[in-house]
Short mmCIF file of C-alpha atoms in Angstrom, two decimals:
data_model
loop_
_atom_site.label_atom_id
_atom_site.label_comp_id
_atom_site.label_asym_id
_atom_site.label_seq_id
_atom_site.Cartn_x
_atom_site.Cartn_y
_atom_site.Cartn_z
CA UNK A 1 249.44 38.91 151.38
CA UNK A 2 246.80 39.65 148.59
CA UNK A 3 248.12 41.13 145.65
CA UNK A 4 246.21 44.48 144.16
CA UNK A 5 243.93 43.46 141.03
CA UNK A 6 245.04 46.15 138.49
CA UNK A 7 242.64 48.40 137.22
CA UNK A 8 242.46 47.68 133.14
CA UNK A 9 241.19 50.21 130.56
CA UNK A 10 238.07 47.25 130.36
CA UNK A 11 237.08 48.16 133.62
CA UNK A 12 236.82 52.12 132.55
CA UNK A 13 235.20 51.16 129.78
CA UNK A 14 232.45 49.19 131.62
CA UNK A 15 231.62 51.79 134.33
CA UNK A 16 231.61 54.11 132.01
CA UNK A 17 228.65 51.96 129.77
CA UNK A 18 231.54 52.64 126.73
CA UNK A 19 233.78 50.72 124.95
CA UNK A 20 237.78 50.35 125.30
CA UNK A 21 238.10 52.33 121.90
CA UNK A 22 235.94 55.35 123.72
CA UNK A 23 238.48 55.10 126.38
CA UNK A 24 241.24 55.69 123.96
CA UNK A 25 239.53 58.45 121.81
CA UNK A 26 239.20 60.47 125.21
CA UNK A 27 242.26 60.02 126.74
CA UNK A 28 244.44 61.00 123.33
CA UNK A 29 241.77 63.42 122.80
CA UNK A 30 240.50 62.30 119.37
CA UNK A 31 237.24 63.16 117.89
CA UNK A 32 234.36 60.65 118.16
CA UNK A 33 233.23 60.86 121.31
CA UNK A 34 230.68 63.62 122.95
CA UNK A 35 231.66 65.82 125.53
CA UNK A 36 229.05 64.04 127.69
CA UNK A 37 230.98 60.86 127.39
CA UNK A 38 234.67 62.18 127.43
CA UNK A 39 233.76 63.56 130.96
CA UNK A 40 231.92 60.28 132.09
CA UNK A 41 234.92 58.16 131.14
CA UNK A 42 237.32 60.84 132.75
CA UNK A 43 234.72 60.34 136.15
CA UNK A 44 235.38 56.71 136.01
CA UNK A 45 238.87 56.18 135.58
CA UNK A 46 239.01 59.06 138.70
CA UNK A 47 237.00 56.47 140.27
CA UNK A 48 238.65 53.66 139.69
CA UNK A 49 242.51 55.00 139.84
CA UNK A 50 243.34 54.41 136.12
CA UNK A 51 245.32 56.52 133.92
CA UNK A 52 247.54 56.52 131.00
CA UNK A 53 250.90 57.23 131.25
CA UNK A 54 251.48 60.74 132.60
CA UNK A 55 248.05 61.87 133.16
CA UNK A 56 247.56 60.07 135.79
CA UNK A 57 248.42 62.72 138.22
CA UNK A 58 245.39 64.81 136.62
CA UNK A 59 242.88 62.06 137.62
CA UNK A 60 243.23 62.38 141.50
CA UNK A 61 241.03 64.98 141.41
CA UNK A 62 243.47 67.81 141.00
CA UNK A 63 244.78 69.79 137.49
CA UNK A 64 248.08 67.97 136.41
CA UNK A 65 251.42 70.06 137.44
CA UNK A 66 252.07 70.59 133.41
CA UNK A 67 252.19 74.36 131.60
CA UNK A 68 250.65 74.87 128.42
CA UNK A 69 252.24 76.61 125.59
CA UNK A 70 251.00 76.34 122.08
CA UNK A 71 253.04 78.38 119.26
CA UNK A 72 251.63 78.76 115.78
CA UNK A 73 255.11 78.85 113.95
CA UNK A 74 257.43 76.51 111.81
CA UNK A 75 259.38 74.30 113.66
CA UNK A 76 262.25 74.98 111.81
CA UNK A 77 261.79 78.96 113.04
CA UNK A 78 261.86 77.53 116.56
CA UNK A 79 264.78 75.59 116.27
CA UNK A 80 267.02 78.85 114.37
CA UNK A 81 265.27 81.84 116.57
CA UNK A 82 267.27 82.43 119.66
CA UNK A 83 263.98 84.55 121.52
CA UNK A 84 261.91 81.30 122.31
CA UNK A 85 264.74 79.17 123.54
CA UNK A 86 265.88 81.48 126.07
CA UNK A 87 262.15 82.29 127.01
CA UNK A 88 261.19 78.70 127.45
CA UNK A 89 264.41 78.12 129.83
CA UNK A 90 263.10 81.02 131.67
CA UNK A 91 259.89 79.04 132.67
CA UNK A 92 261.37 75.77 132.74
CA UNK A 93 263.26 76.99 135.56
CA UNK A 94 260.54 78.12 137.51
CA UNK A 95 258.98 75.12 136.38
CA UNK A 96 262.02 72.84 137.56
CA UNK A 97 261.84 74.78 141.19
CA UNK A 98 258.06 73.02 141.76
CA UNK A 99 258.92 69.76 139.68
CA UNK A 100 255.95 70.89 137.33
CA UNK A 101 256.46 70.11 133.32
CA UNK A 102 255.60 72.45 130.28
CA UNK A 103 253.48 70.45 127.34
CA UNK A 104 254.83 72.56 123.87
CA UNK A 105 252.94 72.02 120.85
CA UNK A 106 253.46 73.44 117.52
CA UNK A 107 250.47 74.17 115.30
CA UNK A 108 249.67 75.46 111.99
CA UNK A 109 247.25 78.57 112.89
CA UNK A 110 244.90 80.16 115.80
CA UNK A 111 242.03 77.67 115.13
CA UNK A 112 243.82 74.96 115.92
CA UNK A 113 245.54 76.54 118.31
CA UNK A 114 241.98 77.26 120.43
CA UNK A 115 240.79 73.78 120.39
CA UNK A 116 244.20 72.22 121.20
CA UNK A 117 243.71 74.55 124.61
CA UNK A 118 240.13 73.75 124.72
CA UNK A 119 241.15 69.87 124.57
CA UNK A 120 243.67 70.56 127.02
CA UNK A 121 241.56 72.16 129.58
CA UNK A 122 238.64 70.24 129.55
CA UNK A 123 240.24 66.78 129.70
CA UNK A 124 242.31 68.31 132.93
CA UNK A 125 245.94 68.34 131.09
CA UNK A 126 246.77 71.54 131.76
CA UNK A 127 246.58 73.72 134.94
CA UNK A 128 247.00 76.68 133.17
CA UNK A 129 248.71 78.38 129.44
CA UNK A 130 251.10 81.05 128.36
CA UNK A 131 249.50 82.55 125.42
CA UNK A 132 252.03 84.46 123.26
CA UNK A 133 252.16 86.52 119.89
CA UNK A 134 248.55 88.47 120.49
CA UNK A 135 247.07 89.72 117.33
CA UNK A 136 244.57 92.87 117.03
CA UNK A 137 241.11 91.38 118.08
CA UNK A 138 242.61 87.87 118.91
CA UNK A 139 240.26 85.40 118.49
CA UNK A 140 241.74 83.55 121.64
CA UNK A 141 240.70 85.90 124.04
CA UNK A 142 237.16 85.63 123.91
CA UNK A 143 237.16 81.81 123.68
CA UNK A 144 239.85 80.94 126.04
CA UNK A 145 237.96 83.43 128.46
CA UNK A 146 234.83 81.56 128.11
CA UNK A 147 236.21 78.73 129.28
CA UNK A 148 237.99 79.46 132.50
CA UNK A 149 241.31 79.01 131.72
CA UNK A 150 243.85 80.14 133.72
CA UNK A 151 246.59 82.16 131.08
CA UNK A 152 248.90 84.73 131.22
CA UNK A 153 249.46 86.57 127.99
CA UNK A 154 252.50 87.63 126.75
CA UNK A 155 251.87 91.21 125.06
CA UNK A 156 251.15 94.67 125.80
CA UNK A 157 247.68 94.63 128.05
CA UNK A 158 245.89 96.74 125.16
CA UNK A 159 245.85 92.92 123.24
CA UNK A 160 245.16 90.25 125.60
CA UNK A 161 241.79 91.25 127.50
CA UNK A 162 241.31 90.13 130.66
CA UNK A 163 244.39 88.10 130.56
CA UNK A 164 247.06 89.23 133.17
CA UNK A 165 249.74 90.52 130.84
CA UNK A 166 253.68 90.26 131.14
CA UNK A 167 255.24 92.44 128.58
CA UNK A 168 257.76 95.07 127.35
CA UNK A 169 257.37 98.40 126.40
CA UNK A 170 258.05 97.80 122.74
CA UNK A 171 257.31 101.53 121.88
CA UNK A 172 259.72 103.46 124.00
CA UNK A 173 262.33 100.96 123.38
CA UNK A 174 261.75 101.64 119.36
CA UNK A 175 262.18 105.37 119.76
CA UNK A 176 265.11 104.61 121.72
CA UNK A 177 266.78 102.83 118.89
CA UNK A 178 265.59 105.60 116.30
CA UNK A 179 266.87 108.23 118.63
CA UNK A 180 270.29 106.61 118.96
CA UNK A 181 270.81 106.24 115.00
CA UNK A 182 269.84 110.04 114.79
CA UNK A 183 272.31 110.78 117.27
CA UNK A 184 274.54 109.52 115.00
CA UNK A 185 273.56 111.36 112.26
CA UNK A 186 271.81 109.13 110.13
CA UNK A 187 268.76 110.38 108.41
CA UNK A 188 267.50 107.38 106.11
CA UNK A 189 266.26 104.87 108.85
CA UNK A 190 265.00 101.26 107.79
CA UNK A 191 263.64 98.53 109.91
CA UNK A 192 262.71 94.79 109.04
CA UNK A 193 260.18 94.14 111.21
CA UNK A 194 258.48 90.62 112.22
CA UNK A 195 254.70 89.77 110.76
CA UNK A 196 252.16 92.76 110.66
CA UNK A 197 249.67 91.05 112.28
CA UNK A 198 251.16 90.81 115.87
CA UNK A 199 250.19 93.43 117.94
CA UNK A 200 253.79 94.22 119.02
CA UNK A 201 255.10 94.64 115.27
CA UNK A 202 252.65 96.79 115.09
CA UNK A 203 253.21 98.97 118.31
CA UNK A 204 257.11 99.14 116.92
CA UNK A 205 256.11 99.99 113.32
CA UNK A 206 253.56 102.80 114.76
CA UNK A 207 256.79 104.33 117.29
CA UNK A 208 259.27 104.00 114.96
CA UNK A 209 257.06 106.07 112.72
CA UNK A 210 256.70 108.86 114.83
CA UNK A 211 259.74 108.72 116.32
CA UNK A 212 261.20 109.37 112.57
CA UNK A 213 258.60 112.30 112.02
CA UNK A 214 259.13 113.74 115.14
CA UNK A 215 262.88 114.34 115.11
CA UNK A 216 262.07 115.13 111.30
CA UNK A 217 263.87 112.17 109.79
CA UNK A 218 263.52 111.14 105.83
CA UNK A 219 260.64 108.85 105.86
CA UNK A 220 261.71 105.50 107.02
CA UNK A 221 261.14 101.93 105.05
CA UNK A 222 259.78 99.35 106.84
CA UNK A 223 259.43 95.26 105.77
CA UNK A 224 257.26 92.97 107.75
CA UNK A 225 259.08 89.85 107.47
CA UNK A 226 257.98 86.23 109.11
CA UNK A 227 261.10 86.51 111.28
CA UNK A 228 263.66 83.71 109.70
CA UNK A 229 267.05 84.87 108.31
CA UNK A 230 265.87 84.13 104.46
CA UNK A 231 263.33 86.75 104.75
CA UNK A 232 265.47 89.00 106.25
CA UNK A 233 268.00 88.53 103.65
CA UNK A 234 265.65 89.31 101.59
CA UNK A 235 264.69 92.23 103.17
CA UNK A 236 268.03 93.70 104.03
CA UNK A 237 269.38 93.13 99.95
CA UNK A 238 265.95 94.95 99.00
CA UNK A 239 266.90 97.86 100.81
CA UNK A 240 270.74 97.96 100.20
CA UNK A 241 269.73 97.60 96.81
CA UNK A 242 267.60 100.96 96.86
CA UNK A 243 268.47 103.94 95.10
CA UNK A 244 267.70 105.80 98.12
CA UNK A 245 269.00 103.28 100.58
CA UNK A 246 269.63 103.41 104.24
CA UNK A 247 272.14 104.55 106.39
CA UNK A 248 270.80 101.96 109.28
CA UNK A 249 268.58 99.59 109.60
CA UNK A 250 267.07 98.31 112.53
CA UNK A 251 265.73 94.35 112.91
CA UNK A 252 263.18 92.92 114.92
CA UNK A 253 265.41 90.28 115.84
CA UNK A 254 269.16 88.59 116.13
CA UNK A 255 268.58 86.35 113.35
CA UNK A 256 267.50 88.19 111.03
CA UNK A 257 270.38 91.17 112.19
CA UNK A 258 272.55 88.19 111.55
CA UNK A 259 271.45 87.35 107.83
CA UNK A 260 271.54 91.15 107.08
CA UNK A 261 275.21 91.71 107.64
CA UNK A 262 275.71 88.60 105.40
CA UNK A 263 274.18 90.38 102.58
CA UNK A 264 275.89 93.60 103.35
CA UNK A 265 279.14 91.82 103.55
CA UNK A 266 278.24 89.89 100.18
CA UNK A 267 276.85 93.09 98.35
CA UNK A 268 280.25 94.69 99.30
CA UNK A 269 278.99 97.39 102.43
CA UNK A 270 281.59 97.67 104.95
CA UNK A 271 279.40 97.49 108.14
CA UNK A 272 279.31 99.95 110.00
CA UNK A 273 281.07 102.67 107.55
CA UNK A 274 278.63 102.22 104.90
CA UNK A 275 275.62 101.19 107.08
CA UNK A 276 274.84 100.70 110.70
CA UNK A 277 272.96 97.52 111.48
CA UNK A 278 271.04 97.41 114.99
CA UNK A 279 269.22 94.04 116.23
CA UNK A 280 267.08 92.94 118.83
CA UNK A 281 266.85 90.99 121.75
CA UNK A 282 270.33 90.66 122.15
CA UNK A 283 271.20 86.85 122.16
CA UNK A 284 274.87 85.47 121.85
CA UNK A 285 274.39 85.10 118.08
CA UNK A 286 275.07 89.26 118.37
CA UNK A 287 278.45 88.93 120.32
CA UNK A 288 279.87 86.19 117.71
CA UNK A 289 279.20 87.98 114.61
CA UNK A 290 281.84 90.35 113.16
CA UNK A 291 281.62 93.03 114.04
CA UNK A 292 279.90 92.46 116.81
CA UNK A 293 275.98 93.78 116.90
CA UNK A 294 274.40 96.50 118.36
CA UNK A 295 271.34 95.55 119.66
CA UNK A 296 267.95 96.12 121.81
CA UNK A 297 269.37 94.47 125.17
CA UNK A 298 266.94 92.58 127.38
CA UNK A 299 266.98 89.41 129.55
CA UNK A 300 264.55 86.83 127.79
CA UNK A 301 265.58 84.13 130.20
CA UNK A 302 263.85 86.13 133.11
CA UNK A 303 261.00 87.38 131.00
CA UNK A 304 259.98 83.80 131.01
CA UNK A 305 260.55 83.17 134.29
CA UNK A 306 258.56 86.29 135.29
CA UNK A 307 256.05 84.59 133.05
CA UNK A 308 256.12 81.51 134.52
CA UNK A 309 255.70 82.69 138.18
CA UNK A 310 252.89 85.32 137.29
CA UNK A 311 250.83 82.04 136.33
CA UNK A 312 251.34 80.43 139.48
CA UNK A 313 250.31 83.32 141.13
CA UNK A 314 247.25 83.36 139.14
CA UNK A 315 246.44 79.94 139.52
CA UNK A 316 247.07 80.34 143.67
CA UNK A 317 244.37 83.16 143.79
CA UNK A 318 247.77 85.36 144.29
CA UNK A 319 247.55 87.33 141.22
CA UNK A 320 247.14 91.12 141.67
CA UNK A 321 247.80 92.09 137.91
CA UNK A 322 249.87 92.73 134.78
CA UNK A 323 253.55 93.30 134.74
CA UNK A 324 255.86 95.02 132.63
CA UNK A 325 259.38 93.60 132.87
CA UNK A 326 262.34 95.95 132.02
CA UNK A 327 262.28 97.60 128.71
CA UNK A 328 264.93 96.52 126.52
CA UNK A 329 267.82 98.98 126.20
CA UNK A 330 270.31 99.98 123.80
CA UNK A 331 273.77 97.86 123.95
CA UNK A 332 275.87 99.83 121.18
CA UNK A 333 278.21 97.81 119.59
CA UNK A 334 280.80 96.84 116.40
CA UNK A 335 277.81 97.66 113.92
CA UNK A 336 276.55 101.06 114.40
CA UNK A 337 278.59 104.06 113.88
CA UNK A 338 278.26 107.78 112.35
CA UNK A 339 276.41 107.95 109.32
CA UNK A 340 278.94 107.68 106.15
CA UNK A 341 279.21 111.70 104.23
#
């Protein structure tokens, strides 16, 4: 019985007209090479059945069975901020139902974030992204478009283009919370909001506005904040620190919900009879704080599964459109009570 001759990265590197080191830079995507040549040395290994590692499944002729999803954030952030690990279970889930991976990758800001997708795409790594954290004018949407990829955008479809979207109706679920406070009787409303360039801080900042001027509320403060617990800290001792400060304050997420009633507690507020905290999202860090947190209640496990399956559709020709997934509702707990006389 003859035994197979295995196919070495040589004999890419010779049909190709390249050599091995022009192998390497295309397969771990490193600059040096032309596009030109990083697609003739992807046509030969096809031809010859040879691939590094994991992409081999890419090289059959067919997009790899691996999800994109690039996040321009801290690692650190990612670790702390409950949100993104309960997303990403959602789509590893659906992910784990077709034995298909996701490839995460953190980067330091939207430029590098385009190319990494770029890089991605045209060496066949990806079948498809989950874009998240859409900006006004985001740069991604006009050159992710322009290269075919298949994505589906997290964010409210006034952001992402023609991107199918999967989102939450940020707004209403802001004037809920600004509503419920009022109810209450409070009439000096803060919020410590995430960064001011994402499109949906800014779609809470604008409802929480004129949810406050509608039901003719004292003007509320607002602090954009890069979402960790030291900047809300900060945040939350700025205002409790106020001569005019707030009766309730409402956060943009847990962790940051979290951090504020460790200043209140520190500063010497009783929460809730001197002021009503409300966060959002609505992870277990809210049910293990005490008191517990109110809180913005939605599932983020199946908002990445929904996610996850809305790409699949799209990339099976399936996809009729954008989605919007429950919008989170109010969960009144331990830290929200009548305003104090």
């Amino acid at each position: 019985m003859s035994v197979p001759v295995r196919v070495t990265i040589k004999d890419v590197a010779a049909l190709a007209g390249v050599s091995k080191g022009a192998v390497s830079l295309a397969f771990n995507h490193k600059p040096g090479v032309s596009d030109a040549t990083r697609e003739r040395i992807f046509a030969a290994a096809r031809e010859l059945g040879w691939a590094p590692n994991q992409t081999a499944r890419s090289l059959s002729g067919r997009r790899a069975d691996i999800i994109g999803l690039v996040l321009c954030r801290p690692a650190r952030l990612l670790g702390l901020e409950p949100f993104y690990m309960d997303f990403i279970s959602g789509i590893e889930a659906v992910l784990a139902e077709r034995s298909c991976s996701l490839l995460l990758r953190l980067v330091r800001d939207v430029e590098e974030e385009i190319e990494l997708y770029r890089t991605w795409w045209r060496s066949q790594t990806i079948a498809g992204a989950v874009l998240v954290d859409f900006r006004a004018d985001d740069p991604r949407v006009p050159a992710l478009e322009a290269i075919g990829l298949p994505a589906v955008a997290v964010g409210h479809p006034s952001l992402t283009g023609s991107f199918p979207a999967v989102w939450t109706d940020d707004a209403t679920a802001t004037a809920e919370a600004v509503r419920y406070l009022a109810a209450l009787g409070h009439r000096r409303l803060a919020r410590v909001g995430g960064p001011a360039g994402f499109g949906h801080s800014a779609i809470r900042t604008q409802a929480f506005d004129a949810t406050v001027r509608e039901l003719g509320l004292e003007q509320g403060t607002q602090i954009a904040t890069g979402f960790d617990e030291r900047e809300g800290a900060r945040a939350t001792r700025s205002l409790l620190l106020a001569a005019n400060r707030p009766t309730a304050i409402v956060y943009d997420n847990d962790i940051m919900a979290v951090a504020g009633a460790g200043v209140a507690a520190e500063m010497g507020f009783v929460v809730p009879d001197d002021v009503s905290l409300l966060a959002w999202d609505d992870s277990q860090l809210c049910r293990i704080t005490h008191p517990t947190l109110s809180a913005m209640s939605h599932d983020v496990h199946h908002f990445g599964a929904e996610v996850a399956r809305t790409l699949f559709a799209l990339t099976e020709g399936k996809h009729s459109g954008s989605l919007q997934v429950p919008t989170p509702s109010l969960t009144p707990r331990g830290s929200t009570a009548p305003a104090p006389h």
